[in-house]
Amino acid sequence: MKVSELSDRSGLPVQTIKYYIREGLLPKGAATAATRAEYGDEHLDRLRLIRALREVGDLPIASVKRIVGAVDDETVGLHDLLGTAAYALSPPAEPRPDDPGWRAAREDVDAIVAELGWRVTPDTPTRDLLAQAFLALRRLGLPIVWSDLRPYIEAATIIAEHEIRAVPTEGERGRAVQTAVATNVLYEKVLLALRRMAQEDASARRFGDAGRDRAPASEGDASRGTRPG
Amino acid sequence: MKVSELSDRSGLPVQTIKYYIREGLLPKGAATAATRAEYGDEHLDRLRLIRALREVGDLPIASVKRIVGAVDDETVGLHDLLGTAAYALSPPAEPRPDDPGWRAAREDVDAIVAELGWRVTPDTPTRDLLAQAFLALRRLGLPIVWSDLRPYIEAATIIAEHEIRAVPTEGERGRAVQTAVATNVLYEKVLLALRRMAQEDASARRFGDAGRDRAPASEGDASRGTRPG
DNA sequence: CGCCATTAGATAGTGACACTCTCCGATTAT
DNA sequence: ATAATCGGAGAGTGTCACTATCTAATGGCG
């Protein structure tokens, strides 16, 4: 198919498709002449993956590029691929070894990982991410206690076990790999949305439902009361 | 204290503090003269909250503004406050009622909520967020089945129950409210980090640990193999 | 065969965002 | 008295993800 058709079928402007090609997210079409190229279904699939990662996963272009690079690399195994996706998902979260608070938070993280016996890369940015959250909590006067963490660990374990069990190991590699990455990113959003709804439900049951029929604190209006009367 | 001291103690440039005041995230200091104002501990606390929401929660300024607006509004109850925080956390996730795929995804979401009996606002953006993820999954040829969703629902329930139970209902309102919001936002990140680590552990146990001693697919390098030999 | 629409490829521009800089006149500690 | 600091406001900066424009070369219809 031609670009215009790819554009129609994907719903993306031609300019955006060109941009993705320039950035290396999407392979060029097979050139049939100096000003003509042919695109196939694999381009459409790739565009759908890109849009899923961008719109739902909210990943920056650079991260999407890393992920599709790993997807395209036949030598990358599934374990490493998941690692790459996790890597790409993490915001920078720069460690600051000079900050003593940071060091302490990071040591807490390492201690927890060791305690759980998890086989996690020692220098993965995920550890820094968790340390960053710990540090922020402590700064706000909300230290982390084991009993607070337990439910999260339990939940994370339930989910991760299921997810890794569901990773497809047979069939065409490209397909399996795309599935693994997409589910990893998209189900993160599913989890967060479900958590919010479960919170709302639990909150409604605990605090009653006065004002439940109205959305809370709308745009540009946060300083007014929620109760109408 | 003066701005310069507030700047030193918070670690933020004076310019940034002024910017937050301009944007309405931080109240002005009490003016002691035309060119002098006095800041207190509440300003420092607020700055810490803002930075936590920005750096760890990665929330845009506009969302932080909505949250602190709700925190400052004495008439907003805890239930609504949590709703506001959830609202603010959601990226736009614009619904498109014209798209039949979208409608179907949204109906799936509503059916699930009804099935679970959750008391969730009918028009909350969280539903749209979940529908967006469902739609993207379906577009990628990965339809959602109940058995895939179950672990996420279970995990979300475990966490939400714990979180709502932990919301402080006594003590100074400002403090309680800040705690509720901050834990909501920050523990989201804790959960995500723990999920990634649990995934890595489960993946290592399932797929073996070849190449585990090396970070996967580093920056600008995603197209090379991970296995050294 | 002629002509207008389309295309590849490159360069430049846009709008949103979160600061960051500069300037002003007033004030204040030394 | 005077150099430094302050509050307040406007303009400038860098990044990001597109989006628009331009050029030259086809493609396909009449």
Short mmCIF file of C-alpha atoms (C1' of nucleotides) in Angstrom, two decimals:
data_model
loop_
_atom_site.label_atom_id
_atom_site.label_comp_id
_atom_site.label_asym_id
_atom_site.label_seq_id
_atom_site.Cartn_x
_atom_site.Cartn_y
_atom_site.Cartn_z
CA MET A 1 0.00 0.00 0.00
CA LYS A 2 1.04 3.64 -0.38
CA VAL A 3 1.60 6.13 2.40
CA SER A 4 -1.73 7.74 1.90
CA GLU A 5 -3.41 4.39 2.33
CA LEU A 6 -1.28 3.60 5.37
CA SER A 7 -2.29 6.97 6.71
CA ASP A 8 -5.97 6.27 6.13
CA ARG A 9 -5.85 2.81 7.65
CA SER A 10 -3.84 3.85 10.70
CA GLY A 11 -5.64 7.12 11.23
CA LEU A 12 -2.34 8.98 11.42
CA PRO A 13 -1.33 11.94 9.25
CA VAL A 14 1.21 11.21 6.55
CA GLN A 15 3.55 13.73 8.17
CA THR A 16 3.51 11.79 11.40
CA ILE A 17 4.31 8.55 9.60
CA LYS A 18 7.24 10.24 7.88
CA TYR A 19 8.36 11.55 11.22
CA TYR A 20 8.32 8.06 12.73
CA ILE A 21 10.36 6.77 9.81
CA ARG A 22 12.86 9.59 10.28
CA GLU A 23 13.12 8.79 13.97
CA GLY A 24 13.66 5.12 13.27
CA LEU A 25 10.45 3.86 14.89
CA LEU A 26 9.06 2.59 11.63
CA PRO A 27 11.00 0.96 8.78
CA LYS A 28 10.90 2.63 5.39
CA GLY A 29 8.59 1.20 2.77
CA ALA A 30 10.14 -0.80 -0.06
CA ALA A 31 11.08 1.80 -2.65
CA THR A 32 9.49 1.05 -6.03
CA ALA A 33 10.78 4.26 -7.59
CA ALA A 34 12.53 7.43 -6.53
CA THR A 35 9.32 8.86 -5.23
CA ARG A 36 7.30 5.79 -4.46
CA ALA A 37 7.42 3.12 -1.77
CA GLU A 38 5.29 0.16 -0.83
CA TYR A 39 4.11 -0.49 2.73
CA GLY A 40 2.76 -3.71 4.16
CA ASP A 41 0.75 -4.99 7.09
CA GLU A 42 3.84 -5.06 9.24
CA HIS A 43 3.94 -1.28 8.97
CA LEU A 44 0.36 -1.06 10.08
CA ASP A 45 1.06 -3.38 13.01
CA ARG A 46 4.06 -1.35 14.00
CA LEU A 47 2.08 1.87 13.89
CA ARG A 48 -0.55 0.34 16.14
CA LEU A 49 2.14 -0.69 18.60
CA ILE A 50 3.68 2.77 18.52
CA ARG A 51 0.36 4.44 19.11
CA ALA A 52 -0.48 2.08 21.96
CA LEU A 53 2.84 2.81 23.64
CA ARG A 54 2.48 6.54 23.05
CA GLU A 55 -1.17 7.12 23.83
CA VAL A 56 -1.83 4.59 26.54
CA GLY A 57 1.66 3.96 27.84
CA ASP A 58 2.53 7.64 27.50
CA LEU A 59 6.09 6.74 26.57
CA PRO A 60 8.37 9.32 24.95
CA ILE A 61 9.51 8.68 21.40
CA ALA A 62 13.00 7.78 22.56
CA SER A 63 11.64 4.98 24.75
CA VAL A 64 9.42 3.66 22.01
CA LYS A 65 12.47 3.59 19.80
CA ARG A 66 14.39 1.51 22.33
CA ILE A 67 11.52 -0.91 22.65
CA VAL A 68 10.93 -1.43 18.94
CA GLY A 69 14.68 -1.74 18.51
CA ALA A 70 14.68 -4.62 20.96
CA VAL A 71 11.59 -6.10 19.35
CA ASP A 72 13.30 -6.06 15.97
CA ASP A 73 16.52 -7.52 17.30
CA GLU A 74 16.24 -11.26 16.79
CA THR A 75 19.03 -11.94 19.24
CA VAL A 76 17.23 -10.41 22.21
CA GLY A 77 15.54 -13.02 24.35
CA LEU A 78 12.22 -12.54 26.08
CA HIS A 79 13.71 -11.96 29.49
CA ASP A 80 15.93 -9.17 28.21
CA LEU A 81 13.10 -7.77 26.17
CA LEU A 82 10.93 -7.40 29.22
CA GLY A 83 13.87 -5.80 30.94
CA THR A 84 14.23 -3.33 28.10
CA ALA A 85 10.55 -2.47 28.25
CA ALA A 86 10.81 -1.93 31.99
CA TYR A 87 13.90 0.17 31.46
CA ALA A 88 12.16 2.27 28.84
CA LEU A 89 9.16 2.76 31.05
CA SER A 90 11.14 4.25 33.86
CA PRO A 91 11.43 8.01 33.86
CA PRO A 92 15.02 9.19 34.40
CA ALA A 93 14.90 9.05 38.24
CA GLU A 94 18.48 10.19 38.58
CA PRO A 95 20.31 8.81 41.59
CA ARG A 96 22.28 11.27 43.67
CA PRO A 97 24.94 9.42 45.61
CA ASP A 98 25.94 12.65 47.37
CA ASP A 99 22.62 12.93 49.15
CA PRO A 100 22.68 10.91 52.39
CA GLY A 101 18.88 10.65 52.37
CA TRP A 102 19.08 9.12 48.94
CA ARG A 103 21.68 6.61 50.03
CA ALA A 104 19.54 5.54 52.96
CA ALA A 105 16.47 5.12 50.77
CA ARG A 106 18.45 3.12 48.28
CA GLU A 107 19.77 0.89 51.04
CA ASP A 108 16.23 0.31 52.24
CA VAL A 109 15.30 -0.81 48.76
CA ASP A 110 18.24 -3.16 48.51
CA ALA A 111 17.43 -4.59 51.92
CA ILE A 112 13.84 -5.26 50.90
CA VAL A 113 14.87 -6.94 47.68
CA ALA A 114 17.35 -9.09 49.55
CA GLU A 115 14.79 -9.94 52.21
CA LEU A 116 12.34 -11.07 49.55
CA GLY A 117 15.03 -13.03 47.79
CA TRP A 118 14.11 -11.47 44.48
CA ARG A 119 16.53 -11.96 41.63
CA VAL A 120 16.71 -8.38 40.47
CA THR A 121 19.65 -6.78 38.65
CA PRO A 122 21.68 -4.83 41.23
CA ASP A 123 21.89 -1.66 39.15
CA THR A 124 18.47 -1.63 37.55
CA PRO A 125 16.87 1.83 37.44
CA THR A 126 13.77 0.32 38.98
CA ARG A 127 15.58 0.24 42.31
CA ASP A 128 16.31 3.93 41.96
CA LEU A 129 12.70 4.58 41.13
CA LEU A 130 11.56 2.89 44.29
CA ALA A 131 14.23 4.67 46.31
CA GLN A 132 13.05 7.97 44.92
CA ALA A 133 9.52 7.26 46.13
CA PHE A 134 10.84 6.21 49.55
CA LEU A 135 12.86 9.37 49.82
CA ALA A 136 9.93 11.58 48.91
CA LEU A 137 7.74 9.79 51.45
CA ARG A 138 10.30 10.24 54.16
CA ARG A 139 10.72 13.91 53.35
CA LEU A 140 7.00 14.33 53.78
CA GLY A 141 7.26 12.75 57.21
CA LEU A 142 5.74 9.47 56.04
CA PRO A 143 8.33 6.81 56.72
CA ILE A 144 7.88 3.40 55.14
CA VAL A 145 7.00 0.55 57.43
CA TRP A 146 6.96 -3.08 56.50
CA SER A 147 3.26 -3.48 57.20
CA ASP A 148 2.43 -0.71 54.75
CA LEU A 149 4.53 -2.30 52.09
CA ARG A 150 3.24 -5.83 52.48
CA PRO A 151 0.02 -5.42 50.49
CA TYR A 152 1.92 -3.87 47.62
CA ILE A 153 4.44 -6.65 47.56
CA GLU A 154 1.68 -9.21 47.67
CA ALA A 155 -0.18 -7.49 44.85
CA ALA A 156 2.95 -7.09 42.74
CA THR A 157 3.75 -10.76 43.18
CA ILE A 158 0.28 -11.91 42.19
CA ILE A 159 0.39 -9.83 39.05
CA ALA A 160 3.93 -10.59 38.02
CA GLU A 161 3.47 -14.33 38.42
CA HIS A 162 0.44 -14.21 36.21
CA GLU A 163 2.10 -12.01 33.64
CA ILE A 164 5.24 -14.05 33.28
CA ARG A 165 3.20 -17.22 33.07
CA ALA A 166 1.21 -15.62 30.25
CA VAL A 167 4.24 -14.70 28.16
CA PRO A 168 3.94 -16.68 24.92
CA THR A 169 6.97 -18.84 24.22
CA GLU A 170 5.93 -20.47 21.01
CA GLY A 171 4.68 -19.20 17.70
CA GLU A 172 6.21 -16.49 15.57
CA ARG A 173 8.80 -14.51 17.49
CA GLY A 174 7.76 -11.04 16.29
CA ARG A 175 4.22 -11.64 17.37
CA ALA A 176 5.17 -13.10 20.74
CA VAL A 177 7.53 -10.29 21.44
CA GLN A 178 5.06 -7.61 20.54
CA THR A 179 2.51 -9.29 22.76
CA ALA A 180 4.91 -9.42 25.68
CA VAL A 181 5.86 -5.77 25.43
CA ALA A 182 2.39 -4.46 24.76
CA THR A 183 0.80 -6.37 27.61
CA ASN A 184 3.53 -5.26 29.94
CA VAL A 185 2.94 -1.59 29.17
CA LEU A 186 -0.81 -1.65 28.68
CA TYR A 187 -1.67 -3.79 31.67
CA GLU A 188 0.23 -1.38 33.84
CA LYS A 189 -2.41 1.15 32.91
CA VAL A 190 -5.12 -1.39 33.48
CA LEU A 191 -3.77 -2.02 36.96
CA LEU A 192 -3.65 1.67 37.81
CA ALA A 193 -7.17 2.28 36.58
CA LEU A 194 -8.46 -0.70 38.57
CA ARG A 195 -6.65 0.52 41.67
CA ARG A 196 -8.34 3.90 41.39
CA MET A 197 -11.74 2.37 40.98
CA ALA A 198 -11.17 -0.03 43.84
CA GLN A 199 -10.08 2.94 45.94
CA GLU A 200 -13.19 4.84 45.05
CA ASP A 201 -15.32 1.87 45.96
CA ALA A 202 -13.53 1.32 49.26
CA SER A 203 -13.65 5.03 50.01
CA ALA A 204 -17.35 5.23 49.26
CA ARG A 205 -17.97 2.30 51.58
CA ARG A 206 -15.90 3.81 54.35
CA PHE A 207 -16.75 7.47 54.12
CA GLY A 208 -20.32 7.26 52.85
CA ASP A 209 -21.37 8.64 49.57
CA ALA A 210 -22.34 12.25 50.16
CA GLY A 211 -21.52 14.13 46.98
CA ARG A 212 -20.96 10.94 45.05
CA ASP A 213 -23.29 12.03 42.30
CA ARG A 214 -21.00 14.84 41.30
CA ALA A 215 -17.47 14.77 39.99
CA PRO A 216 -15.06 16.20 42.54
CA ALA A 217 -13.12 19.45 42.12
CA SER A 218 -13.41 20.16 38.45
CA GLU A 219 -11.02 22.07 36.20
CA GLY A 220 -10.03 25.54 37.37
CA ASP A 221 -12.46 25.24 40.17
CA ALA A 222 -10.56 23.40 42.83
CA SER A 223 -11.02 26.05 45.50
CA ARG A 224 -14.77 25.84 45.71
CA GLY A 225 -16.76 23.50 47.89
CA THR A 226 -18.08 20.25 46.54
CA ARG A 227 -21.32 20.24 48.47
CA PRO A 228 -23.83 22.38 46.52
CA GLY A 229 -25.78 23.65 49.54
CA MET B 1 11.96 33.06 57.01
CA LYS B 2 12.85 34.93 53.82
CA VAL B 3 12.69 33.60 50.28
CA SER B 4 16.39 33.01 50.14
CA GLU B 5 16.17 30.89 53.27
CA LEU B 6 13.15 29.05 51.93
CA SER B 7 15.13 28.46 48.78
CA ASP B 8 18.08 27.08 50.70
CA ARG B 9 15.99 24.86 52.90
CA SER B 10 13.88 23.47 50.06
CA GLY B 11 16.71 23.17 47.60
CA LEU B 12 14.72 25.05 44.99
CA PRO B 13 15.84 28.22 43.19
CA VAL B 14 14.16 31.41 44.28
CA GLN B 15 12.87 31.82 40.74
CA THR B 16 11.05 28.55 40.91
CA ILE B 17 9.45 29.46 44.21
CA LYS B 18 8.27 32.72 42.72
CA TYR B 19 6.93 30.81 39.76
CA TYR B 20 4.95 28.48 42.02
CA ILE B 21 3.48 31.48 43.80
CA ARG B 22 2.53 33.03 40.49
CA GLU B 23 0.87 29.80 39.43
CA GLY B 24 -1.05 29.55 42.66
CA LEU B 25 0.60 26.38 43.95
CA LEU B 26 2.16 28.12 46.91
CA PRO B 27 0.60 30.91 48.97
CA LYS B 28 2.43 34.23 49.16
CA GLY B 29 4.46 34.94 52.22
CA ALA B 30 3.07 37.41 54.74
CA ALA B 31 4.22 40.82 53.52
CA THR B 32 6.15 42.70 56.18
CA ALA B 33 6.95 45.58 53.84
CA ALA B 34 6.62 46.44 50.18
CA THR B 35 9.63 44.35 49.32
CA ARG B 36 9.70 41.85 52.12
CA ALA B 37 7.63 38.83 53.06
CA GLU B 38 7.83 36.19 55.74
CA TYR B 39 7.51 32.48 54.97
CA GLY B 40 6.78 29.72 57.44
CA ASP B 41 7.05 25.98 57.80
CA GLU B 42 3.79 25.54 55.94
CA HIS B 43 5.49 26.93 52.88
CA LEU B 44 8.29 24.45 53.24
CA ASP B 45 5.81 21.61 53.66
CA ARG B 46 3.90 22.73 50.62
CA LEU B 47 7.05 22.88 48.56
CA ARG B 48 7.93 19.36 49.61
CA LEU B 49 4.48 18.19 48.58
CA ILE B 50 4.76 19.97 45.24
CA ARG B 51 8.14 18.46 44.54
CA ALA B 52 6.96 15.00 45.50
CA LEU B 53 4.00 15.26 43.16
CA ARG B 54 6.15 16.70 40.39
CA GLU B 55 9.27 14.56 40.64
CA VAL B 56 7.90 11.25 41.77
CA GLY B 57 4.29 11.51 40.65
CA ASP B 58 5.32 13.27 37.46
CA LEU B 59 2.19 15.40 37.59
CA PRO B 60 1.90 18.54 35.49
CA ILE B 61 1.67 21.87 37.27
CA ALA B 62 -2.02 22.17 36.46
CA SER B 63 -2.76 18.89 38.24
CA VAL B 64 -0.69 19.85 41.24
CA LYS B 65 -2.66 23.06 41.37
CA ARG B 66 -5.95 21.19 41.43
CA ILE B 67 -4.70 18.92 44.18
CA VAL B 68 -3.36 21.63 46.45
CA GLY B 69 -6.53 23.59 45.78
CA ALA B 70 -8.55 20.68 47.11
CA VAL B 71 -6.14 20.24 50.01
CA ASP B 72 -6.59 23.87 50.99
CA ASP B 73 -10.33 23.79 50.64
CA GLU B 74 -11.64 23.02 54.11
CA THR B 75 -15.02 22.02 52.76
CA VAL B 76 -13.69 19.12 50.69
CA GLY B 77 -14.06 15.81 52.45
CA LEU B 78 -11.53 13.00 52.27
CA HIS B 79 -13.54 10.96 49.82
CA ASP B 80 -13.77 13.84 47.38
CA LEU B 81 -10.16 14.70 47.94
CA LEU B 82 -9.06 11.24 46.92
CA GLY B 83 -11.32 11.56 43.92
CA THR B 84 -9.66 14.83 43.01
CA ALA B 85 -6.24 13.30 43.29
CA ALA B 86 -7.30 10.39 41.09
CA TYR B 87 -8.81 12.84 38.63
CA ALA B 88 -5.64 14.88 38.55
CA LEU B 89 -3.52 11.81 38.06
CA SER B 90 -5.36 10.74 34.96
CA PRO B 91 -3.89 11.93 31.71
CA PRO B 92 -6.55 13.44 29.43
CA ALA B 93 -7.64 10.10 27.85
CA GLU B 94 -10.25 11.76 25.70
CA PRO B 95 -13.29 9.64 24.96
CA ARG B 96 -14.45 9.46 21.35
CA PRO B 97 -18.11 8.48 21.29
CA ASP B 98 -18.01 8.40 17.49
CA ASP B 99 -15.63 5.45 17.45
CA PRO B 100 -17.57 2.16 17.69
CA GLY B 101 -14.49 0.41 19.04
CA TRP B 102 -14.32 2.94 21.82
CA ARG B 103 -17.97 2.49 22.67
CA ALA B 104 -17.51 -1.26 22.90
CA ALA B 105 -14.46 -0.91 25.15
CA ARG B 106 -16.28 1.52 27.37
CA GLU B 107 -19.22 -0.86 27.63
CA ASP B 108 -16.85 -3.64 28.64
CA VAL B 109 -15.55 -1.43 31.41
CA ASP B 110 -19.01 -0.58 32.64
CA ALA B 111 -19.97 -4.23 32.58
CA ILE B 112 -16.94 -5.18 34.67
CA VAL B 113 -17.62 -2.46 37.22
CA ALA B 114 -21.23 -3.56 37.46
CA GLU B 115 -20.24 -7.20 37.76
CA LEU B 116 -17.88 -6.38 40.62
CA GLY B 117 -20.50 -4.23 42.27
CA TRP B 118 -18.05 -1.37 42.70
CA ARG B 119 -19.46 1.98 43.66
CA VAL B 120 -17.68 4.06 41.08
CA THR B 121 -18.88 7.37 39.65
CA PRO B 122 -20.48 6.65 36.27
CA ASP B 123 -18.62 9.40 34.44
CA THR B 124 -15.25 9.24 36.14
CA PRO B 125 -12.31 9.61 33.75
CA THR B 126 -10.84 6.47 35.25
CA ARG B 127 -13.37 4.45 33.30
CA ASP B 128 -12.23 6.13 30.11
CA LEU B 129 -8.65 5.40 31.01
CA LEU B 130 -9.40 1.73 31.38
CA ALA B 131 -11.46 1.73 28.19
CA GLN B 132 -8.55 3.31 26.36
CA ALA B 133 -6.26 0.50 27.46
CA PHE B 134 -8.86 -2.10 26.46
CA LEU B 135 -9.23 -0.52 23.05
CA ALA B 136 -5.49 -0.44 22.44
CA LEU B 137 -5.20 -4.09 23.47
CA ARG B 138 -7.96 -5.11 21.14
CA ARG B 139 -6.44 -3.15 18.28
CA LEU B 140 -3.24 -5.08 18.83
CA GLY B 141 -5.19 -8.30 18.58
CA LEU B 142 -5.04 -8.96 22.32
CA PRO B 143 -8.63 -9.14 23.52
CA ILE B 144 -9.27 -8.98 27.22
CA VAL B 145 -10.50 -12.11 28.91
CA TRP B 146 -11.83 -12.38 32.41
CA SER B 147 -9.10 -14.77 33.53
CA ASP B 148 -6.41 -12.28 32.51
CA LEU B 149 -8.12 -9.53 34.40
CA ARG B 150 -8.74 -11.45 37.60
CA PRO B 151 -5.25 -11.09 39.09
CA TYR B 152 -5.30 -7.35 38.48
CA ILE B 153 -8.67 -6.98 40.11
CA GLU B 154 -7.52 -9.04 43.05
CA ALA B 155 -4.35 -7.00 43.39
CA ALA B 156 -6.18 -3.70 43.06
CA THR B 157 -8.62 -4.75 45.74
CA ILE B 158 -5.93 -5.80 48.18
CA ILE B 159 -4.16 -2.51 47.78
CA ALA B 160 -7.19 -0.25 47.82
CA GLU B 161 -8.59 -1.88 50.95
CA HIS B 162 -5.33 -1.32 52.73
CA GLU B 163 -4.99 2.22 51.50
CA ILE B 164 -8.44 3.36 52.44
CA ARG B 165 -8.07 1.71 55.84
CA ALA B 166 -4.85 3.67 56.32
CA VAL B 167 -6.38 7.08 55.57
CA PRO B 168 -6.08 9.10 58.77
CA THR B 169 -9.39 10.43 60.00
CA GLU B 170 -8.28 12.20 63.11
CA GLY B 171 -5.69 14.82 63.85
CA GLU B 172 -5.17 18.08 62.06
CA ARG B 173 -7.02 18.18 58.75
CA GLY B 174 -4.23 19.72 56.68
CA ARG B 175 -1.83 17.04 57.76
CA ALA B 176 -4.28 14.20 57.22
CA VAL B 177 -5.22 15.47 53.84
CA GLN B 178 -1.64 15.90 52.71
CA THR B 179 -0.91 12.38 53.89
CA ALA B 180 -3.84 10.94 51.99
CA VAL B 181 -2.92 12.64 48.74
CA ALA B 182 0.78 12.02 48.96
CA THR B 183 0.45 8.35 49.79
CA ASN B 184 -2.03 7.92 46.99
CA VAL B 185 0.33 9.37 44.43
CA LEU B 186 3.60 8.08 45.80
CA TYR B 187 2.48 4.56 46.55
CA GLU B 188 1.32 4.27 42.98
CA LYS B 189 4.96 4.57 42.01
CA VAL B 190 5.93 2.15 44.73
CA LEU B 191 3.49 -0.36 43.32
CA LEU B 192 4.78 0.03 39.78
CA ALA B 193 8.38 -0.35 40.85
CA LEU B 194 7.55 -3.45 42.87
CA ARG B 195 5.66 -4.94 39.94
CA ARG B 196 8.68 -4.48 37.69
CA MET B 197 10.99 -6.10 40.18
CA ALA B 198 8.58 -8.96 40.79
CA GLN B 199 8.37 -9.40 37.02
CA GLU B 200 12.11 -9.50 36.72
CA ASP B 201 12.31 -12.08 39.46
CA ALA B 202 9.57 -14.23 37.94
CA SER B 203 11.10 -13.84 34.50
CA ALA B 204 14.54 -14.83 35.74
CA ARG B 205 13.06 -17.89 37.39
CA ARG B 206 11.17 -18.88 34.27
CA PHE B 207 13.63 -18.01 31.54
CA GLY B 208 16.89 -18.64 33.32
CA ASP B 209 19.40 -15.93 33.97
CA ALA B 210 21.70 -15.87 30.94
CA GLY B 211 22.83 -12.29 30.51
CA ARG B 212 21.41 -11.28 33.86
CA ASP B 213 24.69 -9.67 34.89
CA ARG B 214 24.30 -7.01 32.24
CA ALA B 215 21.69 -4.30 31.90
CA PRO B 216 19.50 -5.01 28.89
CA ALA B 217 19.51 -2.85 25.73
CA SER B 218 21.11 0.33 26.92
CA GLU B 219 20.63 3.82 25.50
CA GLY B 220 21.09 4.17 21.76
CA ASP B 221 22.16 0.60 21.60
CA ALA B 222 18.95 -1.33 21.42
CA SER B 223 19.81 -3.11 18.19
CA ARG B 224 22.75 -5.11 19.45
CA GLY B 225 22.61 -8.51 21.02
CA THR B 226 22.70 -8.97 24.73
CA ARG B 227 24.58 -12.24 24.80
CA PRO B 228 28.30 -11.41 24.64
CA GLY B 229 29.46 -14.63 22.96
"C1'" DC C 1 1.41 12.87 -24.68
"C1'" DG C 2 0.28 16.38 -21.31
"C1'" DC C 3 -0.82 17.71 -16.83
"C1'" DC C 4 -2.16 17.72 -12.07
"C1'" DA C 5 -2.03 15.10 -7.83
"C1'" DT C 6 0.96 12.44 -5.04
"C1'" DT C 7 5.27 11.06 -3.06
"C1'" DA C 8 10.06 10.90 -0.76
"C1'" DG C 9 13.08 13.52 1.57
"C1'" DA C 10 14.69 17.48 3.94
"C1'" DT C 11 14.19 21.76 6.62
"C1'" DA C 12 11.79 24.82 9.31
"C1'" DG C 13 8.03 26.12 12.27
"C1'" DT C 14 4.46 25.40 16.16
"C1'" DG C 15 2.38 25.05 20.66
"C1'" DA C 16 2.60 23.29 25.16
"C1'" DC C 17 5.22 22.98 29.23
"C1'" DA C 18 8.21 24.06 33.18
"C1'" DC C 19 10.96 26.61 34.37
"C1'" DT C 20 14.74 30.54 34.21
"C1'" DC C 21 16.42 35.17 33.29
"C1'" DT C 22 16.26 40.01 33.42
"C1'" DC C 23 14.68 44.19 34.92
"C1'" DC C 24 12.54 47.52 38.07
"C1'" DG C 25 12.18 50.16 42.07
"C1'" DA C 26 11.92 49.60 47.10
"C1'" DT C 27 14.16 48.36 51.29
"C1'" DT C 28 17.48 46.93 54.68
"C1'" DA C 29 21.44 45.36 57.03
"C1'" DT C 30 26.21 47.22 57.71
"C1'" DA D 1 25.18 55.76 52.64
"C1'" DT D 2 25.46 52.08 49.99
"C1'" DA D 3 25.80 47.41 48.38
"C1'" DA D 4 22.96 43.54 48.59
"C1'" DT D 5 18.43 41.54 48.67
"C1'" DC D 6 13.59 41.47 47.81
"C1'" DG D 7 8.80 41.24 45.47
"C1'" DG D 8 6.66 41.45 41.21
"C1'" DA D 9 6.18 41.11 36.32
"C1'" DG D 10 7.45 40.03 31.62
"C1'" DA D 11 10.28 37.86 28.41
"C1'" DG D 12 13.32 34.16 27.15
"C1'" DT D 13 14.97 29.07 27.03
"C1'" DG D 14 15.13 24.21 26.01
"C1'" DT D 15 12.65 20.08 25.14
"C1'" DC D 16 9.23 17.44 22.98
"C1'" DA D 17 6.12 15.65 19.48
"C1'" DC D 18 4.59 16.68 15.99
"C1'" DT D 19 3.13 19.72 11.65
"C1'" DA D 20 3.91 22.60 7.66
"C1'" DT D 21 6.41 23.90 3.73
"C1'" DC D 22 9.43 23.16 -0.03
"C1'" DT D 23 11.71 20.66 -3.98
"C1'" DA D 24 12.09 17.49 -7.40
"C1'" DA D 25 10.43 13.29 -9.28
"C1'" DT D 26 7.02 10.29 -10.71
"C1'" DG D 27 2.00 8.15 -11.55
"C1'" DG D 28 -1.86 7.71 -13.83
"C1'" DC D 29 -5.84 9.67 -16.18
"C1'" DG D 30 -7.76 11.82 -20.34
#
